[in-house]
Amino acid sequence: VQLQASGGGLVQPGGSLRLSCAASGFTFDNYAIGWFRQAPGKEREGVGCINSSGGHTYYADSVKGRFTISRENTKNTVYLQMNSLKAEDTAVYYCATSKWAGCPHPSSPTYGMDNWGKGTLVTVSS
């Protein structure tokens, strides 16, 4: 199983970025995918999750209304569209696969996430 997040970079406050999570080595469309981030000096936090079919998503309160998760199962790729970025969104962003088709309860975002990719750094600064 391999996951690779990409698309990070430097963006000004209020700007947008789209991250990609490319997956290989497993039946991609059978599993939910989660996005996570870890800011300097802080613990990792869940950003959101999309179920195997793409029909259900949830988001952390801190990003709700600004971030959107989608997936293209034909391309084995999940996306994280980030709009209206803030300085506090600065972090390394990671994707991970769930053991199941559905997302974990939002109160336990890492539950069942058993394969993690390398992250991509997003820096929001003027």
Coordinates of C-alpha atoms in Angstrom, one line a residue:
V1 CA 0.0 0.0 0.0
Q2 CA 1.4 3.4 -1.0
L3 CA -0.1 6.9 -0.5
Q4 CA 1.5 10.1 -1.5
A5 CA 0.1 13.5 -0.8
S6 CA 1.2 16.4 -3.1
G7 CA 0.2 19.9 -4.1
G8 CA 1.4 21.8 -1.0
G9 CA 3.3 25.1 -1.2
L10 CA 3.3 28.7 -0.1
V11 CA 0.0 30.6 -0.5
Q12 CA -1.2 34.0 0.8
P13 CA -4.0 34.3 3.3
G14 CA -7.3 34.1 1.5
G15 CA -5.8 32.0 -1.3
S16 CA -6.5 28.4 -2.4
L17 CA -4.7 25.2 -2.9
R18 CA -5.7 21.7 -4.1
L19 CA -3.9 18.8 -2.5
S20 CA -3.9 15.3 -4.1
C21 CA -3.5 11.9 -2.5
A22 CA -2.4 9.3 -5.0
A23 CA -2.8 5.7 -3.9
S24 CA -1.6 2.3 -5.2
G25 CA -1.3 -1.3 -4.0
F26 CA -4.8 -1.9 -2.9
T27 CA -8.4 -1.8 -4.1
F28 CA -8.8 1.9 -3.8
D29 CA -12.6 2.2 -4.2
N30 CA -13.2 -0.2 -1.3
Y31 CA -11.9 2.1 1.4
A32 CA -12.6 5.5 3.1
I33 CA -9.8 8.1 3.0
G34 CA -9.0 10.6 5.6
W35 CA -7.0 13.9 5.5
F36 CA -5.0 15.0 8.5
R37 CA -2.6 17.8 9.4
Q38 CA 0.1 18.5 11.9
A39 CA 1.2 22.1 12.6
P40 CA 4.6 22.8 14.1
G41 CA 4.5 22.1 17.8
K42 CA 1.0 20.7 17.7
E43 CA -0.6 17.3 17.7
R44 CA -2.0 15.8 14.5
E45 CA -5.6 16.6 13.9
G46 CA -8.2 15.3 11.6
V47 CA -9.3 17.5 8.7
G48 CA -12.0 15.4 7.2
C49 CA -12.9 12.1 5.6
I50 CA -14.6 10.7 2.5
N51 CA -16.2 7.3 2.3
S52 CA -15.4 4.7 -0.4
S53 CA -18.0 5.8 -2.9
G54 CA -17.5 9.5 -2.3
G55 CA -21.1 9.9 -1.2
H56 CA -20.3 10.9 2.3
T57 CA -17.9 13.4 3.8
Y58 CA -17.3 15.1 7.1
Y59 CA -15.0 18.0 8.1
A60 CA -13.5 19.3 11.2
D61 CA -15.2 22.4 12.5
S62 CA -12.0 24.5 11.8
V63 CA -12.2 23.9 8.1
K64 CA -16.0 23.4 7.5
G65 CA -17.2 25.6 4.7
R66 CA -13.7 26.2 3.4
F67 CA -12.3 22.8 2.5
T68 CA -13.9 20.1 0.3
I69 CA -12.8 16.5 -0.1
S70 CA -13.6 14.6 -3.3
R71 CA -12.3 11.4 -5.0
E72 CA -11.9 10.0 -8.4
N73 CA -11.9 6.2 -8.0
T74 CA -10.9 5.7 -11.6
K75 CA -7.7 7.6 -10.9
N76 CA -7.1 6.2 -7.4
T77 CA -6.9 9.8 -6.2
V78 CA -8.5 11.8 -3.4
Y79 CA -8.4 15.6 -3.4
L80 CA -8.5 18.3 -0.7
Q81 CA -9.6 21.6 -2.1
M82 CA -8.7 24.3 0.4
N83 CA -10.2 27.8 0.0
S84 CA -10.0 31.0 2.1
L85 CA -6.8 29.8 3.6
K86 CA -5.7 31.2 7.0
A87 CA -2.3 31.3 8.7
E88 CA -3.5 28.7 11.1
D89 CA -4.0 26.3 8.3
T90 CA -0.2 26.1 8.0
A91 CA 0.8 22.4 8.5
V92 CA 2.0 19.2 7.0
Y93 CA -1.0 17.5 5.4
Y94 CA -1.3 13.7 5.3
C95 CA -3.8 11.3 3.8
A96 CA -4.5 7.8 5.2
T97 CA -6.7 4.8 4.3
S98 CA -9.3 3.4 6.5
K99 CA -9.7 -0.3 7.2
W100 CA -13.4 0.1 6.2
A101 CA -15.5 1.6 3.5
G102 CA -17.0 4.1 5.9
C103 CA -15.4 7.0 7.8
P104 CA -14.8 6.8 11.5
H105 CA -16.9 8.9 13.8
P106 CA -15.6 12.5 13.7
S107 CA -14.7 12.3 17.4
S108 CA -12.1 9.7 16.6
P109 CA -10.7 10.6 13.2
T110 CA -7.7 8.2 13.3
Y111 CA -9.8 5.2 14.3
G112 CA -9.2 2.5 11.7
M113 CA -6.7 4.5 9.7
D114 CA -4.0 2.0 9.1
N115 CA -1.9 3.2 6.2
W116 CA -0.4 6.7 6.1
G117 CA 1.3 8.5 3.3
K118 CA 4.1 11.0 3.4
G119 CA 2.8 14.5 3.9
T120 CA 3.0 17.7 1.9
L121 CA 3.7 21.1 3.5
V122 CA 1.2 23.9 3.2
T123 CA 2.4 27.4 4.3
V124 CA -0.1 30.2 4.5
S125 CA 1.8 33.5 4.8
S126 CA 2.0 36.9 3.3

